[in-house]
Short mmCIF file of C-alpha atoms and ligand atoms in Angstrom, two decimals:
data_model
loop_
_atom_site.label_atom_id
_atom_site.label_comp_id
_atom_site.label_asym_id
_atom_site.label_seq_id
_atom_site.Cartn_x
_atom_site.Cartn_y
_atom_site.Cartn_z
CA MET A 1 -28.88 -14.23 -5.78
CA LYS A 2 -29.07 -10.83 -4.10
CA ILE A 3 -30.71 -11.18 -0.72
CA CYS A 4 -31.69 -8.62 1.91
CA ILE A 5 -32.41 -9.77 5.46
CA ILE A 6 -34.46 -7.34 7.54
CA GLY A 7 -34.09 -8.03 11.27
CA THR A 8 -30.70 -9.49 12.20
CA GLY A 9 -31.65 -11.44 15.32
CA TYR A 10 -31.34 -15.21 15.90
CA VAL A 11 -33.25 -16.08 12.74
CA GLY A 12 -32.04 -13.23 10.50
CA LEU A 13 -28.38 -13.65 11.39
CA VAL A 14 -28.39 -17.41 10.98
CA SER A 15 -30.43 -17.35 7.75
CA GLY A 16 -28.37 -14.54 6.21
CA THR A 17 -25.07 -16.17 7.13
CA CYS A 18 -26.15 -19.58 5.81
CA PHE A 19 -27.46 -18.12 2.53
CA ALA A 20 -24.08 -16.40 2.11
CA GLU A 21 -22.32 -19.69 2.87
CA LEU A 22 -24.30 -21.20 -0.01
CA GLY A 23 -22.79 -18.59 -2.37
CA ASN A 24 -25.39 -15.80 -2.37
CA ASN A 25 -24.76 -12.09 -1.84
CA VAL A 26 -26.46 -11.17 1.41
CA ILE A 27 -27.02 -7.85 3.16
CA CYS A 28 -28.22 -8.19 6.76
CA THR A 29 -29.97 -5.08 8.06
CA ASP A 30 -31.37 -4.00 11.41
CA VAL A 31 -32.75 -0.88 13.07
CA ASN A 32 -30.50 -1.62 16.02
CA LYS A 33 -27.37 0.30 15.01
CA LYS A 34 -25.28 -1.03 17.87
CA LYS A 35 -25.95 -4.58 16.72
CA ILE A 36 -24.87 -3.71 13.18
CA ASN A 37 -21.75 -1.87 14.40
CA ASP A 38 -20.83 -4.84 16.59
CA LEU A 39 -21.27 -7.24 13.69
CA ASN A 40 -19.07 -5.06 11.51
CA GLU A 41 -16.39 -5.36 14.21
CA ALA A 42 -16.88 -9.16 14.23
CA LYS A 43 -18.61 -9.02 17.64
CA ILE A 44 -21.36 -11.64 17.51
CA PRO A 45 -24.53 -10.58 19.38
CA ILE A 46 -25.84 -14.11 20.07
CA TYR A 47 -24.46 -17.34 21.47
CA GLU A 48 -24.81 -19.86 18.65
CA PRO A 49 -22.23 -22.61 18.10
CA GLY A 50 -20.47 -22.33 14.73
CA ILE A 51 -21.86 -18.94 13.69
CA GLU A 52 -18.73 -16.89 14.34
CA GLU A 53 -16.58 -18.88 11.94
CA LEU A 54 -19.22 -18.75 9.19
CA ILE A 55 -19.66 -14.98 9.60
CA LYS A 56 -15.91 -14.40 9.44
CA ARG A 57 -15.50 -16.54 6.33
CA ASN A 58 -18.39 -14.96 4.45
CA THR A 59 -17.63 -11.34 5.35
CA HIS A 60 -14.04 -11.97 4.25
CA GLN A 61 -15.35 -13.29 0.92
CA LYS A 62 -17.54 -10.14 0.72
CA ARG A 63 -20.67 -12.23 0.31
CA LEU A 64 -22.05 -11.09 3.68
CA LYS A 65 -22.55 -7.46 4.73
CA PHE A 66 -24.15 -5.71 7.68
CA THR A 67 -25.75 -2.28 7.47
CA SER A 68 -28.47 -0.16 9.03
CA ASP A 69 -29.20 1.45 5.64
CA ILE A 70 -32.36 -0.56 5.05
CA ALA A 71 -33.66 1.51 2.12
CA SER A 72 -30.67 1.05 -0.17
CA SER A 73 -30.35 -2.63 0.84
CA ILE A 74 -33.94 -3.22 -0.28
CA LYS A 75 -33.32 -1.47 -3.60
CA LYS A 76 -30.21 -3.57 -4.32
CA SER A 77 -31.90 -6.93 -3.63
CA ASP A 78 -34.12 -9.43 -5.45
CA ILE A 79 -35.33 -11.38 -2.41
CA ILE A 80 -36.24 -9.68 0.88
CA PHE A 81 -36.56 -11.81 4.01
CA ILE A 82 -38.59 -10.30 6.85
CA CYS A 83 -37.02 -11.73 10.03
CA VAL A 84 -38.17 -9.28 12.72
CA GLY A 85 -39.70 -10.34 16.04
CA THR A 86 -43.39 -11.15 16.49
CA PRO A 87 -43.65 -11.12 20.29
CA THR A 88 -46.84 -11.57 22.28
CA ASN A 89 -48.94 -8.43 22.58
CA LYS A 90 -49.52 -8.53 26.34
CA LYS A 91 -52.93 -6.82 26.04
CA ASN A 92 -54.59 -9.50 23.93
CA ASN A 93 -52.09 -12.39 23.54
CA LYS A 94 -52.01 -11.84 19.77
CA ALA A 95 -48.73 -11.81 17.85
CA ASN A 96 -47.55 -8.19 17.75
CA LEU A 97 -47.14 -7.49 14.03
CA LYS A 98 -45.96 -3.89 14.38
CA TYR A 99 -42.36 -4.71 13.37
CA VAL A 100 -43.50 -6.78 10.38
CA PHE A 101 -45.76 -3.99 9.11
CA ASP A 102 -43.05 -1.36 9.70
CA VAL A 103 -40.84 -3.42 7.41
CA ALA A 104 -43.64 -3.73 4.83
CA HIS A 105 -43.85 0.08 4.71
CA SER A 106 -40.06 0.37 4.25
CA ILE A 107 -40.28 -2.10 1.34
CA LYS A 108 -43.18 -0.19 -0.21
CA ASP A 109 -41.10 3.01 -0.19
CA ASN A 110 -38.19 1.30 -1.95
CA LEU A 111 -39.89 -0.97 -4.47
CA ASN A 112 -37.71 -0.09 -7.48
CA LYS A 113 -38.00 -3.43 -9.35
CA TYR A 114 -39.60 -6.90 -9.00
CA LYS A 115 -38.89 -8.51 -5.62
CA VAL A 116 -39.91 -11.66 -3.77
CA ILE A 117 -40.92 -10.60 -0.26
CA VAL A 118 -40.66 -13.46 2.17
CA THR A 119 -42.05 -13.69 5.69
CA LYS A 120 -39.58 -15.83 7.63
CA SER A 121 -40.84 -14.38 10.91
CA THR A 122 -43.55 -16.53 12.44
CA VAL A 123 -46.75 -14.73 11.45
CA PRO A 124 -50.44 -15.58 11.91
CA VAL A 125 -52.63 -16.77 9.05
CA THR A 126 -53.60 -13.83 6.77
CA THR A 127 -50.50 -11.74 7.56
CA GLY A 128 -49.29 -12.24 3.97
CA ASP A 129 -52.64 -10.84 2.75
CA ARG A 130 -52.17 -7.79 4.99
CA ILE A 131 -48.61 -7.16 3.77
CA GLU A 132 -49.87 -7.36 0.21
CA LYS A 133 -52.41 -4.63 1.01
CA ILE A 134 -49.73 -2.37 2.51
CA LEU A 135 -47.63 -2.81 -0.62
CA ASN A 136 -50.66 -1.79 -2.67
CA ILE A 137 -51.05 -4.80 -4.92
CA LYS A 138 -53.34 -2.89 -7.32
CA LYS A 139 -50.86 -0.08 -7.95
CA ASN A 140 -47.71 -2.22 -7.86
CA LYS A 141 -49.01 -5.28 -9.75
CA ASN A 142 -46.15 -7.47 -11.12
CA LYS A 143 -43.62 -5.58 -8.97
CA PHE A 144 -43.62 -8.08 -6.11
CA ASP A 145 -44.91 -11.34 -4.65
CA VAL A 146 -45.41 -11.85 -0.93
CA ILE A 147 -44.72 -15.42 0.10
CA SER A 148 -44.39 -17.37 3.34
CA ASN A 149 -41.27 -19.39 4.26
CA PRO A 150 -41.44 -20.19 7.98
CA GLU A 151 -38.24 -21.01 9.81
CA PHE A 152 -37.94 -24.17 11.89
CA LEU A 153 -34.42 -23.82 13.29
CA ARG A 154 -33.74 -24.44 16.98
CA GLU A 155 -31.40 -22.21 18.94
CA GLY A 156 -28.14 -23.99 19.73
CA GLU A 157 -28.58 -26.23 16.66
CA ALA A 158 -29.42 -23.38 14.31
CA ILE A 159 -26.69 -23.79 11.66
CA ARG A 160 -27.28 -27.52 11.25
CA ASP A 161 -31.06 -27.09 11.29
CA PHE A 162 -30.79 -24.42 8.59
CA LEU A 163 -28.38 -26.25 6.28
CA TYR A 164 -29.91 -29.71 6.80
CA PRO A 165 -33.60 -29.00 7.39
CA ASP A 166 -36.27 -31.67 7.73
CA ARG A 167 -38.29 -29.59 5.29
CA VAL A 168 -38.41 -26.25 3.52
CA VAL A 169 -41.97 -24.92 3.37
CA ILE A 170 -42.86 -22.34 0.74
CA GLY A 171 -46.32 -20.77 0.72
CA THR A 172 -47.42 -19.03 -2.45
CA ASN A 173 -50.09 -19.46 -5.08
CA ALA A 174 -47.88 -17.95 -7.80
CA ASN A 175 -45.39 -19.85 -9.99
CA LYS A 176 -42.70 -17.19 -10.40
CA PRO A 177 -41.71 -16.78 -6.73
CA ASN A 178 -41.97 -20.54 -6.20
CA LYS A 179 -39.39 -21.11 -8.95
CA ILE A 180 -37.09 -18.45 -7.48
CA MET A 181 -37.32 -19.94 -3.99
CA LYS A 182 -36.77 -23.50 -5.23
CA ASN A 183 -33.66 -22.31 -6.98
CA LEU A 184 -32.44 -20.50 -3.86
CA TYR A 185 -32.92 -23.58 -1.68
CA LEU A 186 -31.60 -26.05 -4.29
CA PRO A 187 -28.22 -26.71 -2.59
CA ILE A 188 -30.10 -27.64 0.59
CA ILE A 189 -33.03 -29.56 -0.81
CA LYS A 190 -31.17 -31.64 -3.36
CA LYS A 191 -29.74 -33.64 -0.46
CA LYS A 192 -33.26 -34.70 0.50
CA ASN A 193 -36.48 -34.22 -1.34
CA ARG A 194 -38.03 -32.08 1.36
CA TYR A 195 -39.26 -29.01 -0.49
CA PHE A 196 -42.94 -28.53 0.23
CA HIS A 197 -44.89 -26.01 -1.79
CA THR A 198 -48.34 -25.00 -0.55
CA SER A 199 -50.64 -21.99 -0.28
CA ARG A 200 -49.46 -18.94 1.65
CA ARG A 201 -52.06 -19.33 4.40
CA ALA A 202 -51.30 -23.05 4.82
CA SER A 203 -47.61 -22.29 5.14
CA GLU A 204 -48.31 -19.69 7.82
CA LEU A 205 -50.38 -22.20 9.76
CA ILE A 206 -47.88 -25.07 9.36
CA LYS A 207 -45.43 -23.14 11.53
CA TYR A 208 -47.91 -22.57 14.38
CA ALA A 209 -49.37 -26.06 14.16
CA SER A 210 -45.86 -27.57 14.35
CA ASN A 211 -44.76 -25.54 17.36
CA ALA A 212 -48.03 -26.16 19.20
CA PHE A 213 -47.72 -29.90 18.51
CA LEU A 214 -44.17 -30.03 19.88
CA ALA A 215 -45.25 -28.00 22.92
CA THR A 216 -48.07 -30.50 23.41
CA LYS A 217 -45.66 -33.44 23.22
CA ILE A 218 -43.42 -31.92 25.91
CA THR A 219 -46.37 -31.01 28.13
CA TYR A 220 -47.75 -34.52 27.74
CA ILE A 221 -44.53 -36.17 28.92
CA ASN A 222 -44.26 -33.59 31.72
CA GLU A 223 -47.71 -34.61 32.98
CA ILE A 224 -46.91 -38.31 32.58
CA SER A 225 -43.75 -37.65 34.63
CA ASN A 226 -45.96 -36.31 37.45
CA LEU A 227 -47.81 -39.61 37.43
CA CYS A 228 -44.52 -41.57 37.36
CA GLU A 229 -43.36 -39.77 40.52
CA LYS A 230 -46.50 -40.88 42.37
CA ALA A 231 -46.46 -44.44 40.99
CA ASN A 232 -42.72 -45.06 41.53
CA ILE A 233 -41.88 -45.47 37.83
CA ASP A 234 -38.90 -44.00 35.97
CA VAL A 235 -40.30 -41.75 33.22
CA LYS A 236 -37.19 -42.46 31.12
CA ASP A 237 -38.55 -45.96 30.51
CA ILE A 238 -41.87 -44.50 29.44
CA SER A 239 -40.15 -42.13 26.96
CA ILE A 240 -38.13 -45.03 25.53
CA GLY A 241 -41.09 -47.41 25.45
CA MET A 242 -43.33 -44.84 23.77
CA GLY A 243 -40.65 -43.51 21.44
CA LEU A 244 -39.97 -46.94 19.94
CA ASP A 245 -43.36 -46.66 18.26
CA GLU A 246 -42.44 -44.93 15.00
CA ARG A 247 -45.84 -43.25 14.91
CA ILE A 248 -44.88 -41.44 18.13
CA GLY A 249 -41.08 -41.03 17.73
CA ASP A 250 -38.57 -40.62 20.54
CA ARG A 251 -37.81 -36.89 20.21
CA PHE A 252 -39.32 -34.18 22.42
CA LEU A 253 -40.23 -36.71 25.08
CA ARG A 254 -37.77 -35.47 27.71
CA PRO A 255 -39.56 -34.14 30.79
CA GLY A 256 -38.15 -31.06 32.49
CA PRO A 257 -39.14 -27.57 33.63
CA SER A 258 -41.92 -25.75 31.80
CA TYR A 259 -41.04 -25.31 28.13
CA GLY A 260 -39.79 -21.81 27.33
CA GLY A 261 -37.90 -19.88 24.69
CA SER A 262 -38.82 -17.28 22.15
CA CYS A 263 -41.22 -19.52 20.23
CA PHE A 264 -43.36 -22.16 21.97
CA PRO A 265 -44.96 -19.91 24.61
CA LYS A 266 -45.72 -16.99 22.27
CA ASP A 267 -46.74 -19.16 19.33
CA THR A 268 -49.19 -21.29 21.31
CA ARG A 269 -50.78 -18.11 22.67
CA ALA A 270 -50.96 -16.54 19.20
CA LEU A 271 -52.47 -19.71 17.71
CA LEU A 272 -55.31 -19.52 20.24
CA THR A 273 -56.10 -15.96 19.21
CA THR A 274 -56.11 -17.00 15.53
CA ALA A 275 -58.54 -19.82 16.38
CA LYS A 276 -60.74 -17.31 18.17
CA LYS A 277 -60.70 -15.02 15.14
CA PHE A 278 -61.91 -17.92 12.98
CA ARG A 279 -64.40 -19.01 15.70
CA THR A 280 -62.75 -22.37 16.35
CA ASN A 281 -61.98 -23.96 19.69
CA LEU A 282 -58.42 -25.29 20.08
CA SER A 283 -59.07 -26.82 23.49
CA ILE A 284 -55.92 -28.97 23.44
CA VAL A 285 -53.61 -26.00 22.89
CA LYS A 286 -55.52 -24.10 25.57
CA SER A 287 -54.88 -26.78 28.17
CA VAL A 288 -51.24 -27.18 27.10
CA ILE A 289 -50.64 -23.48 27.86
CA LYS A 290 -52.38 -23.81 31.23
CA SER A 291 -50.50 -26.97 32.17
CA ASN A 292 -47.16 -25.42 31.19
CA GLU A 293 -47.81 -22.31 33.28
CA TYR A 294 -48.84 -24.44 36.26
CA ARG A 295 -45.64 -26.50 35.97
CA ASN A 296 -43.56 -23.70 37.54
CA ASN A 297 -45.77 -23.91 40.67
CA LEU A 298 -45.42 -27.68 40.72
CA LEU A 299 -41.63 -27.51 40.55
CA LEU A 300 -41.56 -24.86 43.27
CA SER A 301 -43.63 -27.13 45.53
CA ARG A 302 -41.22 -29.94 44.73
CA ILE A 303 -38.29 -27.74 45.80
CA TYR A 304 -40.01 -26.93 49.14
CA GLN A 305 -40.72 -30.62 49.62
CA ILE A 306 -37.09 -31.60 48.87
CA MET A 307 -35.90 -28.94 51.35
CA SER A 308 -38.51 -29.99 53.96
CA LYS A 309 -40.09 -26.52 53.64
CA ASN A 310 -36.95 -24.96 55.03
CA ILE A 311 -35.39 -22.66 52.45
CA LYS A 312 -34.92 -19.44 54.43
CA ASN A 313 -31.23 -18.39 54.31
CA LYS A 314 -30.34 -21.58 52.46
CA LYS A 315 -27.91 -21.40 49.57
CA ILE A 316 -29.56 -22.60 46.37
CA THR A 317 -27.42 -22.93 43.25
CA PHE A 318 -28.74 -23.00 39.70
CA LEU A 319 -26.63 -24.64 37.03
CA GLY A 320 -27.93 -22.96 33.89
CA VAL A 321 -30.70 -20.37 33.77
CA THR A 322 -31.50 -20.05 30.05
CA PHE A 323 -34.59 -21.80 28.68
CA LYS A 324 -32.45 -24.70 27.45
CA ALA A 325 -28.79 -25.54 26.82
CA GLY A 326 -26.80 -24.21 23.87
CA THR A 327 -28.26 -20.70 23.91
CA ASP A 328 -27.91 -17.43 25.83
CA ASP A 329 -31.63 -16.74 25.34
CA MET A 330 -33.59 -16.06 28.54
CA ARG A 331 -36.95 -15.44 26.87
CA GLU A 332 -39.70 -17.21 28.90
CA SER A 333 -37.18 -19.33 30.78
CA SER A 334 -38.70 -21.12 33.77
CA SER A 335 -35.83 -19.76 35.90
CA LEU A 336 -37.38 -16.28 35.59
CA LYS A 337 -40.44 -17.58 37.47
CA ILE A 338 -38.82 -20.01 39.90
CA ILE A 339 -35.84 -17.97 41.13
CA PRO A 340 -37.76 -14.81 42.23
CA SER A 341 -40.20 -17.00 44.21
CA LEU A 342 -37.31 -18.69 46.01
CA ILE A 343 -35.74 -15.32 46.81
CA ASN A 344 -39.09 -14.05 48.14
CA LYS A 345 -39.11 -17.00 50.53
CA GLY A 346 -35.68 -15.99 51.84
CA ALA A 347 -33.33 -18.26 49.86
CA ASN A 348 -29.89 -17.06 48.75
CA VAL A 349 -29.73 -17.90 45.06
CA PHE A 350 -26.50 -18.23 43.08
CA TYR A 351 -26.15 -19.28 39.47
CA TYR A 352 -23.61 -20.25 36.90
CA ASP A 353 -24.46 -20.28 33.19
CA PRO A 354 -22.02 -21.25 30.42
CA SER A 355 -23.45 -18.43 28.27
CA GLY A 356 -22.52 -15.80 30.86
CA PRO A 357 -24.31 -13.47 33.31
CA LYS A 358 -27.89 -12.33 32.68
CA LYS A 359 -29.47 -8.90 32.97
CA ASP A 360 -32.97 -10.37 33.02
CA PHE A 361 -33.23 -10.90 36.77
CA LYS A 362 -34.75 -7.76 38.24
CA ASN A 363 -33.79 -8.79 41.77
CA ASN A 364 -30.16 -7.99 42.52
CA LYS A 365 -30.12 -10.59 45.30
CA ILE A 366 -29.46 -13.32 42.74
CA LYS A 367 -25.72 -13.70 42.30
CA TYR A 368 -23.82 -14.77 39.20
CA CYS A 369 -20.71 -16.91 39.58
CA SER A 370 -18.26 -17.12 36.72
CA ASN A 371 -17.45 -20.80 37.33
CA ILE A 372 -19.14 -23.97 38.58
CA LYS A 373 -16.87 -24.28 41.61
CA ASP A 374 -17.78 -20.88 43.11
CA ALA A 375 -21.45 -21.51 42.42
CA CYS A 376 -21.52 -24.93 44.08
CA ILE A 377 -19.29 -24.48 47.11
CA ASN A 378 -21.21 -25.02 50.36
CA THR A 379 -24.56 -25.02 48.66
CA ASP A 380 -27.58 -26.59 50.32
CA LEU A 381 -29.45 -27.36 47.12
CA LEU A 382 -28.02 -27.68 43.64
CA ILE A 383 -30.58 -27.34 40.87
CA ILE A 384 -29.57 -28.59 37.43
CA HIS A 385 -31.85 -26.40 35.35
CA THR A 386 -30.40 -26.88 31.84
CA GLU A 387 -28.66 -29.73 30.09
CA TRP A 388 -25.28 -28.24 29.05
CA ASN A 389 -22.60 -30.86 28.40
CA GLU A 390 -20.36 -29.38 31.10
CA PHE A 391 -22.97 -30.30 33.74
CA LYS A 392 -23.02 -33.98 32.77
CA GLN A 393 -20.02 -35.42 34.61
CA LEU A 394 -19.54 -33.43 37.77
CA ASN A 395 -17.98 -34.66 40.98
CA PHE A 396 -20.56 -33.12 43.29
CA LYS A 397 -18.97 -34.09 46.59
CA SER A 398 -15.68 -32.39 45.78
CA LEU A 399 -17.49 -29.36 44.35
CA VAL A 400 -19.95 -28.73 47.17
CA LYS A 401 -18.02 -29.76 50.29
CA ASN A 402 -21.16 -29.48 52.41
CA LYS A 403 -22.11 -32.88 53.79
CA LYS A 404 -25.86 -32.30 53.76
CA PHE A 405 -26.36 -30.94 50.23
CA LYS A 406 -29.12 -32.12 47.93
CA ILE A 407 -29.47 -32.18 44.16
CA PHE A 408 -32.62 -31.50 42.15
CA ASP A 409 -31.85 -32.58 38.60
CA MET A 410 -34.62 -31.03 36.48
CA ARG A 411 -33.18 -32.63 33.29
CA ASN A 412 -32.52 -36.16 34.61
CA LEU A 413 -28.84 -36.02 33.60
CA TYR A 414 -27.64 -38.40 36.32
CA SER A 415 -28.40 -41.96 37.37
CA PRO A 416 -30.36 -42.12 40.64
CA VAL A 417 -28.77 -45.52 41.35
CA LYS A 418 -25.22 -44.13 41.13
CA MET A 419 -26.19 -41.14 43.25
CA LYS A 420 -27.61 -43.44 45.91
CA LYS A 421 -24.40 -45.50 45.88
CA ASN A 422 -22.46 -42.27 46.50
CA ASN A 423 -24.80 -41.34 49.36
CA ILE A 424 -25.95 -38.19 47.60
CA ARG A 425 -29.52 -37.05 48.21
CA TYR A 426 -30.65 -36.78 44.63
CA PHE A 427 -34.06 -36.01 43.11
CA GLY A 428 -34.98 -36.07 39.44
CA VAL A 429 -38.14 -35.45 37.44
CA GLY A 430 -40.63 -38.29 37.02
CA ARG A 431 -38.59 -40.90 38.85
P1 NAD B 501 -34.90 -11.31 17.60
O1 NAD B 501 -35.64 -10.50 18.59
O2 NAD B 501 -33.68 -12.05 18.01
O3 NAD B 501 -34.50 -10.39 16.34
C1 NAD B 501 -35.37 -9.51 15.70
C2 NAD B 501 -34.53 -8.35 15.14
O4 NAD B 501 -35.38 -7.51 14.33
C3 NAD B 501 -33.93 -7.42 16.20
O5 NAD B 501 -32.53 -7.35 16.04
C4 NAD B 501 -34.60 -6.06 15.97
O6 NAD B 501 -33.78 -4.97 16.26
C5 NAD B 501 -34.94 -6.16 14.49
N1 NAD B 501 -35.99 -5.25 14.02
C6 NAD B 501 -37.15 -4.91 14.62
N2 NAD B 501 -37.85 -4.06 13.86
C7 NAD B 501 -37.12 -3.84 12.74
C8 NAD B 501 -37.31 -3.06 11.56
N3 NAD B 501 -38.42 -2.35 11.39
N4 NAD B 501 -36.36 -3.09 10.61
C9 NAD B 501 -35.23 -3.80 10.78
N5 NAD B 501 -34.99 -4.56 11.87
C10 NAD B 501 -35.92 -4.59 12.84
O7 NAD B 501 -35.98 -12.33 16.99
P2 NAD B 501 -35.77 -13.84 16.52
O8 NAD B 501 -35.66 -14.74 17.68
O9 NAD B 501 -34.74 -13.87 15.46
O10 NAD B 501 -37.20 -14.11 15.85
C11 NAD B 501 -37.59 -13.49 14.65
C12 NAD B 501 -38.82 -14.20 14.12
O11 NAD B 501 -38.49 -15.54 13.76
C13 NAD B 501 -39.99 -14.30 15.11
O12 NAD B 501 -41.20 -14.20 14.41
C14 NAD B 501 -39.83 -15.70 15.67
O13 NAD B 501 -41.03 -16.24 16.11
C15 NAD B 501 -39.32 -16.47 14.47
N6 NAD B 501 -38.52 -17.64 14.80
C16 NAD B 501 -37.59 -17.59 15.82
C17 NAD B 501 -36.82 -18.73 16.09
C18 NAD B 501 -35.80 -18.72 17.19
O14 NAD B 501 -35.32 -19.81 17.53
N7 NAD B 501 -35.45 -17.59 17.77
C19 NAD B 501 -36.99 -19.89 15.32
C20 NAD B 501 -37.93 -19.87 14.29
C21 NAD B 501 -38.68 -18.76 14.03
C1 UDX B 502 -38.40 -24.29 18.90
C2 UDX B 502 -38.72 -25.30 17.79
O1 UDX B 502 -38.18 -26.58 18.13
C3 UDX B 502 -38.15 -24.83 16.46
O2 UDX B 502 -38.52 -25.72 15.43
C4 UDX B 502 -38.72 -23.45 16.18
O3 UDX B 502 -38.18 -22.95 14.99
C5 UDX B 502 -38.41 -22.48 17.31
O4 UDX B 502 -38.92 -23.02 18.54
P1 UDX B 502 -36.27 -23.63 20.36
O5 UDX B 502 -37.22 -22.70 21.05
O6 UDX B 502 -34.93 -23.15 19.94
O7 UDX B 502 -36.97 -24.23 19.05
O8 UDX B 502 -36.01 -24.85 21.34
P2 UDX B 502 -36.45 -26.38 21.49
O9 UDX B 502 -35.24 -27.21 21.39
O10 UDX B 502 -37.59 -26.73 20.63
O11 UDX B 502 -36.94 -26.36 23.01
C6 UDX B 502 -38.06 -25.57 23.44
C7 UDX B 502 -38.36 -25.85 24.89
O12 UDX B 502 -38.79 -27.19 25.06
C8 UDX B 502 -37.15 -25.68 25.82
O13 UDX B 502 -37.59 -25.06 27.01
C9 UDX B 502 -36.69 -27.10 26.06
O14 UDX B 502 -36.01 -27.26 27.27
C10 UDX B 502 -38.03 -27.82 26.06
N1 UDX B 502 -37.92 -29.27 25.75
C11 UDX B 502 -37.58 -29.67 24.49
C12 UDX B 502 -38.22 -30.20 26.74
O15 UDX B 502 -38.52 -29.84 27.88
N2 UDX B 502 -38.16 -31.52 26.41
C13 UDX B 502 -37.84 -31.97 25.17
O16 UDX B 502 -37.82 -33.19 24.96
C14 UDX B 502 -37.53 -31.02 24.18
#
């Protein structure tokens, strides 16, 4: 099939590459010319395990192309995937649909034959209806169908999530685009019978309801971990004990810093504004957002407590600053809240991140180290902020060389018992 991807970010690049890997002809487009030029020189703009090899193979086979000529790419294609960002509009917390509607206008101007127009971007309920209006359904009847196909991939696991999804959700009330989409996804869905066809609005809501539910699960275990700390219980046992109940399941029950990333924070906020529009009260989602925001303050207090309120001129080292391991994405990472507060209180903050240095810290007092050794040497407090594999078996004493150092393991990667045996002052979350 001839596919055009509009918006070659995390979702567009992964989706386009995987569709090409399945044998389709894919053109990935973007308004960001530098990104397209880089991709044409085999420079990959995101950190995503496995993507580079797939891109190389599929560009070599001429199934995958990158261009900023969006108009001609639309004309050449049968299926158009809208994969642009839908960030929070800071004024009203709604999803900012400007990029989606810009794309809709580009499609309208280049509608030369029948096309399936797919929103893969996460978009609020009724966005499909609004795109249909822009495309002028009355004038262009039978020339297109607008359908919803939300994406559920996780950064760091994106290729596997895309090629082996738990489910493929297709939202449309029409038969023709449903048949086309089923055919497109056939190589993926024949492994498992996980193709779910529903209405367009339901499909749009499934995405938000899923993300808000997962955010709720994490926030729930984070709050339970606060209780565990007070009651001298290891939260790991609670996660295991709860997770053994198949109705609950053991995934997304790991406590840690506030959840972040490009999806959970913005999607929970956008869901609340949708509820408001339909005059419904989503009180659970509301309190999840509040609890998650408050978690940064709680962890900061914990750091002061661990350091006996004495952090001025102390060296504090962060291992990992992205919102989770396996990505270079800094969007809504808790480190962006915690680190500036520590610097304001006079701490000297250093960090190492396997995905490289970050431009997101406005304060130039925070220093990047290109290896773990330089970051850890003589530190007073080592904060394990993300769960990269390379942080899981460190010899802290030989790395730090400062007798009095402490560790705050925000991801519970290490055993408190072993740490105690080694005379290391170690603190975890919910234990
Ligand atoms: P991103 O910011 O990484 O990429 C978006 C791309 O769209 C950018 O490269 C930008 O230049 C481009 N763009 C903007 N306007 C354009 C236009 N008019 N024409 C062509 N290109 C344009 O975003 P992302 O993380 O890939 O997210 C995209 C969507 O997918 C969002 O709605 C997001 O919620 C959803 N989503 C993201 C993830 C994820 O893990 N990142 C997972 C599932 C769903
Ligand atoms: C999420 C959804 O999982 C995915 O389905 C959707 O398509 C995009 O949003 P992603 O943002 O890549 O994916 O990361 P995810 O692995 O879900 O983690 C999100 C946040 O939750 C991170 O900050 C992570 O550290 C945190 N988390 C996750 C926990 O704190 N504990 C857990 O048990 C799981």
